[in-house]
Each structure stands twice: as structure tokens, then as C-alpha cells.
mmCIF file of C-alpha atoms in Angstrom:
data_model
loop_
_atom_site.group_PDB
_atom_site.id
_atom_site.type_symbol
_atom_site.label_atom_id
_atom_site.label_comp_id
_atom_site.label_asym_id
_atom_site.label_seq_id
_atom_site.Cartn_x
_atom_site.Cartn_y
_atom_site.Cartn_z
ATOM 1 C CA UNK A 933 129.487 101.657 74.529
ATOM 2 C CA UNK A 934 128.582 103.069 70.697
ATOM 3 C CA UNK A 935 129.060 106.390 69.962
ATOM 4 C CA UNK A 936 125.069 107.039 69.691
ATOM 5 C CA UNK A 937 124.937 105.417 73.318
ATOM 6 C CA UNK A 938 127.493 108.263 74.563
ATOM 7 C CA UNK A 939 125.887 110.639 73.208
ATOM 8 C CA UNK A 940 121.951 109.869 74.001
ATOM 9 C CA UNK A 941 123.242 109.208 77.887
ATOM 10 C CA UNK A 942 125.095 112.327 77.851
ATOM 11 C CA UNK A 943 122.688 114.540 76.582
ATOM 12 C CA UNK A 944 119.489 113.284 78.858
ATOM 13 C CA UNK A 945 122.181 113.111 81.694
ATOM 14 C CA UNK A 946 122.707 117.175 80.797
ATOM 15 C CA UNK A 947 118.898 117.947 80.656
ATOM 16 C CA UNK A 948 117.726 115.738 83.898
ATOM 17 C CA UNK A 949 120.500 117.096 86.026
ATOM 18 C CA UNK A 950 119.887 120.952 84.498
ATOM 19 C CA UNK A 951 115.918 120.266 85.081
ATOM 20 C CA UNK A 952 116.348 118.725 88.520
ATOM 21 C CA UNK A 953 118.278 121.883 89.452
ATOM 22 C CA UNK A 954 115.818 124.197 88.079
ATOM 23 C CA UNK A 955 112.962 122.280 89.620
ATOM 24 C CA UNK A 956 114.613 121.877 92.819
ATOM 25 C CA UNK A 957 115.002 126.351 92.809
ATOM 26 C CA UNK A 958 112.217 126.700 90.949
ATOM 27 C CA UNK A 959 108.558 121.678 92.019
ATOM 28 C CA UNK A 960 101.843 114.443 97.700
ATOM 29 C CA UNK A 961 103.642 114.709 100.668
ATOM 30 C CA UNK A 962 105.797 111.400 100.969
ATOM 31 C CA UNK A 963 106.109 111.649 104.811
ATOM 32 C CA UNK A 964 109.691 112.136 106.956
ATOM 33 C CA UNK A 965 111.078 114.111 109.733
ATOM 34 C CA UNK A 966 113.008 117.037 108.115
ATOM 35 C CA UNK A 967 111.547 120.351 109.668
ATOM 36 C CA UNK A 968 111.616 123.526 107.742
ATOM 37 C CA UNK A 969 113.647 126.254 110.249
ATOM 38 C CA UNK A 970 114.399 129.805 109.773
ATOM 39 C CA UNK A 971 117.989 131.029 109.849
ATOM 40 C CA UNK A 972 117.691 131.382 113.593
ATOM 41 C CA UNK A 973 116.426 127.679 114.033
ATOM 42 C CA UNK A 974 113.189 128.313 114.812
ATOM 43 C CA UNK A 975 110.139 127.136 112.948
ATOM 44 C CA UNK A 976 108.337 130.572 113.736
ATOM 45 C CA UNK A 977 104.590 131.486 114.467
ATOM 46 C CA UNK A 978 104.589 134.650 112.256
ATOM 47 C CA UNK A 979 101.359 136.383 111.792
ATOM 48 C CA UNK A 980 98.297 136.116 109.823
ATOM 49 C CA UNK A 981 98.144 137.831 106.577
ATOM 50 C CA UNK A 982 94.816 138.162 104.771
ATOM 51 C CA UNK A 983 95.991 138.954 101.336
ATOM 52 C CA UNK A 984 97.338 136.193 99.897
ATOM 53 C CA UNK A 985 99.672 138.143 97.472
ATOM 54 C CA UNK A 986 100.938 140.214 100.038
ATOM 55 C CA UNK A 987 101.911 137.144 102.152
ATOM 56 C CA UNK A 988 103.439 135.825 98.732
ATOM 57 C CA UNK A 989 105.613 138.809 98.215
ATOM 58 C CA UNK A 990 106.866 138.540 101.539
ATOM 59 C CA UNK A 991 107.651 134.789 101.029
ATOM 60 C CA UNK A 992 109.457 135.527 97.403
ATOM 61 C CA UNK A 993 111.680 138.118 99.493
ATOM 62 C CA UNK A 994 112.681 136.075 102.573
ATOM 63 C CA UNK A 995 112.857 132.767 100.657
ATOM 64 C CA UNK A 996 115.066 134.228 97.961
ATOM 65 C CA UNK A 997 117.269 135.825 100.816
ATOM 66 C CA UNK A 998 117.592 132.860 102.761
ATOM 67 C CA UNK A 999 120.834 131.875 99.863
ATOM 68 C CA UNK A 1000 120.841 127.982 100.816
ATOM 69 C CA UNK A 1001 118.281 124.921 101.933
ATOM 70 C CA UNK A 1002 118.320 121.197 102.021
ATOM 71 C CA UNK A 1003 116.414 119.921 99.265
ATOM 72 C CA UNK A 1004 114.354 116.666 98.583
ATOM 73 C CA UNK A 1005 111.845 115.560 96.233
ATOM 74 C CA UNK A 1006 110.502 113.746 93.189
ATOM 75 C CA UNK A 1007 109.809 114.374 89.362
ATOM 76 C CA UNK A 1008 107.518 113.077 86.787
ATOM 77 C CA UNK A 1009 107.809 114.516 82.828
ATOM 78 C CA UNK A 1010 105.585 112.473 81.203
ATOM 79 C CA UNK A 1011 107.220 109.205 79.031
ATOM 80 C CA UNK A 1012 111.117 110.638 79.129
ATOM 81 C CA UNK A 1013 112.008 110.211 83.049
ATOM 82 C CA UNK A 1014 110.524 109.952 86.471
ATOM 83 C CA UNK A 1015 113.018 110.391 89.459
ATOM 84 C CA UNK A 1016 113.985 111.155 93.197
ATOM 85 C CA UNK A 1017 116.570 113.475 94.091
ATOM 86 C CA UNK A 1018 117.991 114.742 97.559
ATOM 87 C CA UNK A 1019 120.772 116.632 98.492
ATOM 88 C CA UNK A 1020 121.188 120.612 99.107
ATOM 89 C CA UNK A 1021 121.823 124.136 97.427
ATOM 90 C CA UNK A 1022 123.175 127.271 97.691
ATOM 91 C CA UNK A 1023 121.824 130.383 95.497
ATOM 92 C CA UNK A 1024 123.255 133.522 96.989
ATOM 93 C CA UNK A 1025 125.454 133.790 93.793
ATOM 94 C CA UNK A 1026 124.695 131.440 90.958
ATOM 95 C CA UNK A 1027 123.361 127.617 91.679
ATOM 96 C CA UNK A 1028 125.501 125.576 93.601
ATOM 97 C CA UNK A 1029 125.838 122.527 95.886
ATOM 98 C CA UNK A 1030 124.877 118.788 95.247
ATOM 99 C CA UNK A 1031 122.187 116.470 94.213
ATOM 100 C CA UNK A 1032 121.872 112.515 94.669
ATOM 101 C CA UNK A 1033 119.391 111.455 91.681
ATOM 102 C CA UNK A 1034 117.879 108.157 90.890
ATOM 103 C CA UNK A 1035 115.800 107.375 88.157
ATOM 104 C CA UNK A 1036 113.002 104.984 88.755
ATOM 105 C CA UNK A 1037 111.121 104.889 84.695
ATOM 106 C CA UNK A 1038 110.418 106.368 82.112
ATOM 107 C CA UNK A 1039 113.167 106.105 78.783
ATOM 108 C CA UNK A 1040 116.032 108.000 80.601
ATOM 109 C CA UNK A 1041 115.943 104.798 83.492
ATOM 110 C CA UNK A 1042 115.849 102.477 80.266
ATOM 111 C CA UNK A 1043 118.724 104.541 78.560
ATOM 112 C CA UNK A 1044 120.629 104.129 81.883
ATOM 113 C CA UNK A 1045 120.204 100.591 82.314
ATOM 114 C CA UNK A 1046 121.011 99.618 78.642
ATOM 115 C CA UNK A 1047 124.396 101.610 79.254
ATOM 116 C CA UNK A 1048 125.444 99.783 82.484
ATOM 117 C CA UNK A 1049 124.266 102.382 85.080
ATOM 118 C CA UNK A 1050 122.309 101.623 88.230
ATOM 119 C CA UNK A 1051 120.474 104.585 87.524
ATOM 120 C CA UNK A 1052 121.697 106.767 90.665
ATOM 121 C CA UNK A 1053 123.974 109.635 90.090
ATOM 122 C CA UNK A 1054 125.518 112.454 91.668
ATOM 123 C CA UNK A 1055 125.381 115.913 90.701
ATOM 124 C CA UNK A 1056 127.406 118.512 91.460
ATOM 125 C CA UNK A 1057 126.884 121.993 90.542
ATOM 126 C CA UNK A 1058 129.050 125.188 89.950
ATOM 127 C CA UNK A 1059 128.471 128.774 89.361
ATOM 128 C CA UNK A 1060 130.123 128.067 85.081
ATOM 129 C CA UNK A 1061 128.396 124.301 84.958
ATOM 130 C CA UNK A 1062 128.031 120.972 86.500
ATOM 131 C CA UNK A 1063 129.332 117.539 86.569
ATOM 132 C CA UNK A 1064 127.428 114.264 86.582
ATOM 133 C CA UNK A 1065 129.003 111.022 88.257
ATOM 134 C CA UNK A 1066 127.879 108.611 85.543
ATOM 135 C CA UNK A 1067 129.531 105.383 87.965
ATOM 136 C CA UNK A 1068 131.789 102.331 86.495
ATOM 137 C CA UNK A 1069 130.053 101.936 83.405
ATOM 138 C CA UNK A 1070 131.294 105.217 81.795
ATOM 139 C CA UNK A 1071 134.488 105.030 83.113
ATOM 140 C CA UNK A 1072 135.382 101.310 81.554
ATOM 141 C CA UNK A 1073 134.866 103.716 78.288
ATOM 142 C CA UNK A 1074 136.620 106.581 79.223
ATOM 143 C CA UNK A 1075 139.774 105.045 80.630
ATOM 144 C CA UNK A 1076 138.852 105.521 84.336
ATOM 145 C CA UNK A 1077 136.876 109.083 83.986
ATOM 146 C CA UNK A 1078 133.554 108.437 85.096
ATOM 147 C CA UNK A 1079 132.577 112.675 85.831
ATOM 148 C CA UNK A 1080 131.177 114.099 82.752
ATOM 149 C CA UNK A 1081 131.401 118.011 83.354
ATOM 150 C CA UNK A 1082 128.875 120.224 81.131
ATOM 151 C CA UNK A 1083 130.041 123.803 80.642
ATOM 152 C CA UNK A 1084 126.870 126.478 80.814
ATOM 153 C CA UNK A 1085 128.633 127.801 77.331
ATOM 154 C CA UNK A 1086 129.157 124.375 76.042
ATOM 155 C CA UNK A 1087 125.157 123.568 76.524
ATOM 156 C CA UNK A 1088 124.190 127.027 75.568
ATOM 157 C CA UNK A 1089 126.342 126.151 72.423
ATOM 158 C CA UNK A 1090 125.464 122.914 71.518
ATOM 159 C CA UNK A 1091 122.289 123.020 72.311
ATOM 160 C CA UNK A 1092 120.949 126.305 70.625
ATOM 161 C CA UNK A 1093 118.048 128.340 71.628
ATOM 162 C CA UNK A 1094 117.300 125.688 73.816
ATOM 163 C CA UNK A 1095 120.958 125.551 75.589
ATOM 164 C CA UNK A 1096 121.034 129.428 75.790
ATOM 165 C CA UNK A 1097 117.924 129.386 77.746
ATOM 166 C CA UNK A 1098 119.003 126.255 79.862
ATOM 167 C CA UNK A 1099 122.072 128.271 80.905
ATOM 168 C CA UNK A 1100 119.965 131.244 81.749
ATOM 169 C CA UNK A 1101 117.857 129.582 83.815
ATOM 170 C CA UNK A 1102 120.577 127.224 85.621
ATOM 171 C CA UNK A 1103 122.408 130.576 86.594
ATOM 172 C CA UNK A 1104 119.520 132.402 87.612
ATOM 173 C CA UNK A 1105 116.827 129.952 88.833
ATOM 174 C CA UNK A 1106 116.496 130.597 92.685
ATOM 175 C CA UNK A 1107 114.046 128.918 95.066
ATOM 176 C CA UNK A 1108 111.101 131.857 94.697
ATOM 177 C CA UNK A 1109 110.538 130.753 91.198
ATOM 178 C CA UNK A 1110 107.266 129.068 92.514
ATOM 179 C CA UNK A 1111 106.385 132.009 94.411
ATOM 180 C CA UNK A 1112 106.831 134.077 90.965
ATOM 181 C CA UNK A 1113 104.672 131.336 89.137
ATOM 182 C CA UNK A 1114 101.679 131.941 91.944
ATOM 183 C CA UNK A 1115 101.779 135.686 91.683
ATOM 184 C CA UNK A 1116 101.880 135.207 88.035
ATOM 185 C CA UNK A 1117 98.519 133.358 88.008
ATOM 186 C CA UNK A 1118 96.234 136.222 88.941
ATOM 187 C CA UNK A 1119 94.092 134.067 90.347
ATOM 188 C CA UNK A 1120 95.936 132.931 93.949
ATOM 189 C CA UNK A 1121 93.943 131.871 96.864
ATOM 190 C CA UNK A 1122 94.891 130.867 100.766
ATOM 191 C CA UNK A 1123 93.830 127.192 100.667
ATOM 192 C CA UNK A 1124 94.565 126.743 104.667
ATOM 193 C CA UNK A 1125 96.487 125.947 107.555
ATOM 194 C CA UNK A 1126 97.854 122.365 107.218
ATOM 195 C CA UNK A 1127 100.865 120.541 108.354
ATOM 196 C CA UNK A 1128 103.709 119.773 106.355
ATOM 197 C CA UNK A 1129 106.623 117.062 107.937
ATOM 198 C CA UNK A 1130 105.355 118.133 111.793
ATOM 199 C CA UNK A 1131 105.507 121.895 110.530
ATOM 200 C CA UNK A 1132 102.913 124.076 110.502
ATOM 201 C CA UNK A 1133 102.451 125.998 106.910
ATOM 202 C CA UNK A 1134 99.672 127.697 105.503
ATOM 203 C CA UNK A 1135 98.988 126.423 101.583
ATOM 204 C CA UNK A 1136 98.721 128.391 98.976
ATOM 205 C CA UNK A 1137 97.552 127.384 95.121
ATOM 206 C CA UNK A 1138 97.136 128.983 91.969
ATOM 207 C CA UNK A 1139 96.442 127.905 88.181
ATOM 208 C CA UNK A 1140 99.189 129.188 85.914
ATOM 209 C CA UNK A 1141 97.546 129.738 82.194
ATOM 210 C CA UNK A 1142 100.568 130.403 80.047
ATOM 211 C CA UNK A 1143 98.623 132.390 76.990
ATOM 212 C CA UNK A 1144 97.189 135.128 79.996
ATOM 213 C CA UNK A 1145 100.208 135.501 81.605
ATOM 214 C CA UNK A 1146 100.327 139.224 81.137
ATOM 215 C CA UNK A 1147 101.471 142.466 83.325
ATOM 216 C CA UNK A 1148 97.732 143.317 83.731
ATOM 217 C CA UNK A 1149 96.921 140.225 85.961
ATOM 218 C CA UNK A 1150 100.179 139.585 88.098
ATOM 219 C CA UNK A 1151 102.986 141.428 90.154
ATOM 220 C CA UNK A 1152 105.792 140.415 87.764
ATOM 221 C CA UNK A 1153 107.574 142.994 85.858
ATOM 222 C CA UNK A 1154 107.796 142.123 82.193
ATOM 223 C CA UNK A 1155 110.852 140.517 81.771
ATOM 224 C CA UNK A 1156 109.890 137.916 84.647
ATOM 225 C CA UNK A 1157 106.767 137.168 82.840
ATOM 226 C CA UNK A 1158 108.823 136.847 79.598
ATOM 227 C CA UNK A 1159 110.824 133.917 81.207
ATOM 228 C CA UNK A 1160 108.389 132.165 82.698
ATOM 229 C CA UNK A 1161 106.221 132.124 79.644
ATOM 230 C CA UNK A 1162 108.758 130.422 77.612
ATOM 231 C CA UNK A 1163 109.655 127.970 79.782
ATOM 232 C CA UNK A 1164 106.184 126.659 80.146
ATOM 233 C CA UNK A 1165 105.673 126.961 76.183
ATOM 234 C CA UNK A 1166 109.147 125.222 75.593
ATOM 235 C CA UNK A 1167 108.362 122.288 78.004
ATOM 236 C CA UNK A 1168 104.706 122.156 76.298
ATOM 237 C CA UNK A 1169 103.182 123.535 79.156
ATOM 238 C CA UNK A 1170 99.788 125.061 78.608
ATOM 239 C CA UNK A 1171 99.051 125.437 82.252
ATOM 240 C CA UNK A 1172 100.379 124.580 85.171
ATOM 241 C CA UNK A 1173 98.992 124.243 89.065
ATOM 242 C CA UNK A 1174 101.283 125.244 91.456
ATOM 243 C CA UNK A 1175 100.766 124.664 95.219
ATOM 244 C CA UNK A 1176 102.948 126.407 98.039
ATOM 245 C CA UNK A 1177 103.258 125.775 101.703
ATOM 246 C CA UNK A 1178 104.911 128.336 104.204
ATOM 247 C CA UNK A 1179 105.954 128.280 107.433
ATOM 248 C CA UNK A 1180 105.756 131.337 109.986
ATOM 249 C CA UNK A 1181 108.835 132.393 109.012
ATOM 250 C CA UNK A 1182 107.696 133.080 105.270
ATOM 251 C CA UNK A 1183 110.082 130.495 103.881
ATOM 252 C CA UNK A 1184 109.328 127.518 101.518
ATOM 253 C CA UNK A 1185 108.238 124.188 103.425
ATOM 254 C CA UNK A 1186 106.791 122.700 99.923
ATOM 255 C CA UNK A 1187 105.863 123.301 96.740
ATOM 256 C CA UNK A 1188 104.121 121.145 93.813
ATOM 257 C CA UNK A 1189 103.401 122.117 90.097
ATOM 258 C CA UNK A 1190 101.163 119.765 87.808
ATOM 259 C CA UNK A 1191 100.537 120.198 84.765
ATOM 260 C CA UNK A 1192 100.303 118.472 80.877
ATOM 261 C CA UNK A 1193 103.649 118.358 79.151
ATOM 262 C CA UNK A 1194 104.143 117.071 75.251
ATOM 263 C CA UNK A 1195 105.322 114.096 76.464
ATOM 264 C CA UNK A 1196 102.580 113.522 79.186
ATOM 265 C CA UNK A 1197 101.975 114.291 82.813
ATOM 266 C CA UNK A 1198 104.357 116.561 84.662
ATOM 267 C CA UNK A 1199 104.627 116.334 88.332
ATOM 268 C CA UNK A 1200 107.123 117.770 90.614
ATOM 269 C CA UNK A 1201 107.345 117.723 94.648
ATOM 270 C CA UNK A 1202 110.222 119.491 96.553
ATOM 271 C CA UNK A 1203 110.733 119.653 100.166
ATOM 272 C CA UNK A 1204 112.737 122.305 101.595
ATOM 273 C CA UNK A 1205 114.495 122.251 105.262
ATOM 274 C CA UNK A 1206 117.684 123.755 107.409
ATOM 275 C CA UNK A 1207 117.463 127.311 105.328
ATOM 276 C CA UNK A 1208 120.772 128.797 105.874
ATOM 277 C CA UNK A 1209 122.698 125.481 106.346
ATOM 278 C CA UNK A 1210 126.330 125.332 104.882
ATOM 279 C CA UNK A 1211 127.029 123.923 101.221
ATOM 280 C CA UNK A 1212 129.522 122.841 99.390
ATOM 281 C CA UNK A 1213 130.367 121.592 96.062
ATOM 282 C CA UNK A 1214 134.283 119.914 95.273
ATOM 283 C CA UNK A 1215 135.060 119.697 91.647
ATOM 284 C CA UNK A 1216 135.856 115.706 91.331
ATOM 285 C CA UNK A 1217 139.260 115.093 89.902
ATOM 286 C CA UNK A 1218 140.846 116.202 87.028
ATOM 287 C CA UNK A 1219 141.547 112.771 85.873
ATOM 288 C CA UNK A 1220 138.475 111.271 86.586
ATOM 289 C CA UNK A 1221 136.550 113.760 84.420
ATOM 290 C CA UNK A 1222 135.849 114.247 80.910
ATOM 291 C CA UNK A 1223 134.117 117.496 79.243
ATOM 292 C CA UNK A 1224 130.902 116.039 77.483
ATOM 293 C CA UNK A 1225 131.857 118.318 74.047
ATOM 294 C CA UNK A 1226 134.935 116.510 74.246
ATOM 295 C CA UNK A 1227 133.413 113.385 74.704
ATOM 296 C CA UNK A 1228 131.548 114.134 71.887
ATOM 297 C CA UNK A 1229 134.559 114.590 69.762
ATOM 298 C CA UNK A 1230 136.248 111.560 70.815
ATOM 299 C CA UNK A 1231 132.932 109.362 70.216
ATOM 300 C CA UNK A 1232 132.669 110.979 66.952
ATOM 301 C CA UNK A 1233 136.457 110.401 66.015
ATOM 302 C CA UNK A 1234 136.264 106.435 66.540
ATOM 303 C CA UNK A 1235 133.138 106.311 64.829
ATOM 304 C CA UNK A 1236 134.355 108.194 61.890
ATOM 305 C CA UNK A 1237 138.166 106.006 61.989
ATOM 306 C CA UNK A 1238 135.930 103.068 62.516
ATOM 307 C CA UNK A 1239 133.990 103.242 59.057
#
């Protein structure tokens, strides 16, 4: 595998893994049988609320206090990737737990392909980073360590403005984030009682206009508006819908944001079920893993003994 090859599959690996994370925490209803509970098991009847960012409120508290769900859904960023991703997190302290993700187009499934991959990965994440399975193909080029691990400070390093934030956002990112994006849009509305996977939610949608995003027209404090702001802007976001659906318990059953990226359409659908259920994350073997800055470094060395 050439050193560019290492490097182009290692960095999209770091970004779809980071994004899939943040989308999962953070965005058509594909059908199934998983059931939203509350803690207790139950699905809940809960009671009617009129105002619609009251109810929110209430659903940014309990979701964010809920600390772990099972987590399925798909993503679409415009030409760079398009993938599925199941699995389940816990964010009581930091992002952790694991994600199965499979890329099905765009240039990161070509990228993957042309490097030997199937295009299904695992990854696992950590309160300091994550590691990415990357399967046989890596490890025929690694001498057996197929893991690449990505430090938070590594990324936040390497990466610049862009890593720093990516770090941020990968220890802080929590389920609500939607929630925070409706309440941000001033303009949030009780769509209606539909059901969800056999559960019944009431759906909520707003239109997120990055350049109004200001204190005067939402319940976020400043600094939450800050953050949200630029990550729209960075992703090339101008605005974004964002559609919520809650069960009686005031937790997270679904959520979708759509929107226009720089590279095309964005997309995201998460499904969200057995709140409170148990996670847990195993680092994978020490000598089955390689850090991707060292990686780097080792790539770099051939191809600089090789000229």
C-alpha cells in the first residue's frame, strides 16, 4: 500500500469515524423492531405539552441524563461518503462505546476498496481517542496491526483548527445536540403525534439558519450558539432542517438533519433505543495496533529511504 494510500485511508478513516460519533450524539424511517424505553423499561405515556420549547427543554435534560443508548442509523455528506452504522454509546463522561460502520459510496467506499477493505469497520471509542479496525488489508502492511488508534491530541495536532475543534466536539458531543439545534432555530413547531418503530413519539421540526443564529431568537447561552455556528459554517452548512421524535418519556426515539453541504447533500438518520443499557469499549491489543501519527512517520520514512 503507498505511502499516499496510508495516509488518504487514515485520515478519511479519522474524520468518518469522528463524524459518525458526533452525528450519532449529535442525525426516513428504514423500518425494524427496536423500541425506544425509558430507564425503567417502559415506553411511557407522559403528558401533553403545548409549548413546543418547553417540551424541548425537558427532552435536552432527560435525554442528556439518560448517559447511554443503542444507536443505529445512516449518513449522507454529499460526494465524500455515504454509510450505515449501528452499535451503542455511553456519554455520562466523555464519548464512549462502539460503532459497526459500512460504507456503501461516495469516494471514502472507493478509497476503501482500492486499499483492500470490504468497507465495514469497527469503531471503538475512548474518553482520550478512538481506534478503527481497518481488517486484513492494513495489517498485511503493518506486520499484523490492523487497529489504527487516533489520539484526540494527535488529531487536534495534526489537523489544526480543524482537529482542535474535532476533539472538542468528540469529547463533548452528547445526544441533546439535536435538541440544542431545534431550540436554536427560533422557529420550532409540534409537527404531530406519529409512530416511530411501534413507539409512539410526537415530532418535532425546525429550520436551522446558521447567519441568525443569535441569543435573541433561541434558549442557548452564547457559547452553545458559538459551537454550533461553526460547525455548520465549517461543514458548509448554510442551513440545516432538523426533525425530532420523542417518546412519553422525553427521550430521543429519532432525529434527522438535512441540509446543503460544500460537497453536496447532507443527510443523517439516527435511531435511538434501550436508554440506560450497559456499554463497553476494550482497547484491542497492543500488538495489533498502530498510532496513525506513527503510521504517518513510518509511511513517510520508506517513502523518503525509498527515493
Amino acid at each position: 500500500m503507498r505511502t499516499s494510500t496510508v495516509r488518504r485511508v487514515g485520515v478519511a478513516v479519522a474524520v468518518a469515524a469522528a463524524l459518525t460519533s458526533v452525528g450519532a450524539c449529535g442525525g426516513s424511517d428504514d423500518g425494524g423492531t427496536s423500541k425506544a424505553k425509558g430507564k425503567d423499561g417502559s415506553s411511557g405515556s407522559g403528558v401533553v405539552k403545548t409549548d413546543a420549547i418547553a417540551a424541548l427543554l425537558d427532552v435536552q435534560k432527560k435525554t442528556g441524563a439518560a448517559h447511554s443508548a443503542k444507536i443505529e442509523g445512516t449518513m449522507v455528506m454529499g460526494s465524500t461518503r455515504s454509510l450505515k452504522q449501528s452499535g451503542a454509546l455511553d456519554w455520562s463522561d466523555g464519548v464512549t462505546g462502539a460503532m459497526e460502520i459500512t460504507y456503501t459510496g461516495g469516494a471514502m467506499a472507493d478509497t476503501m476498496k482500492k486499499a483492500g477493505g470490504n468497507g465495514t469497520m469497527q469503531a471503538r471509542y475512548f474518553k482520550d481517542g478512538y481506534a478503527a479496525d481497518m481488517g486484513a488489508a492494513l495489517a498485511q502492511q503493518t506486520g499484523g496491526k490492523r487497529w489504527i488508534s487516533y489520539s484526540y491530541d494527535d488529531l487536534a495536532e495534526l489537523g489544526g483548527a480543524a482537529g482542535a475543534a474535532m476533539k472538542d466536539q468528540m469529547q463533548n458531543t452528547t445526544p441533546d445536540q439535536g435538541v440544542k439545534s431545534l431550540l436554536a432555530s427560533g422557529d420550532v413547531k409540534e409537527v404531530g403525534k406519529e409512530q416511530v418503530r411501534g413507539v409512539a413519539t410526537t415530532h418535532y421540526s425546525g429550520t436551522v439558519d446558521v447567519a441568525e443564529l443569535t441569543a435573541k431568537n433561541s434558549k442557548l447561552d452564547a457559547d452553545q450558539l458559538a459551537a454550533l455556528k461553526k460547525q455548520l459554517n465549517d461543514a458548509g452548512v448554510t442551513t440545516e432542517t432538523v426533525d425530532i421524535w420523542v417518546d412519553g418519556n422525553d427521550l430521543l426515539v429519532k432525529k434527522s438533519e438535512r441540509g446543503q453541504m460544500k460537497t453536496g447533500e447532507l443527510n443523517m438518520t439516527f435511531f435511538y433505543s434501550d436508554y440506560g443499557t450497559k456499554v463497553s469499549a476494550e482497547r484491542p491489543p497492543a500488538g495489533e495496533t498502530v498510532a496513525f501519527k506513527e503510521l504517518l512517520k513510518q509511511q513517510q520514512g520508506a517513502a523518503g529511504n525509498a527515493s
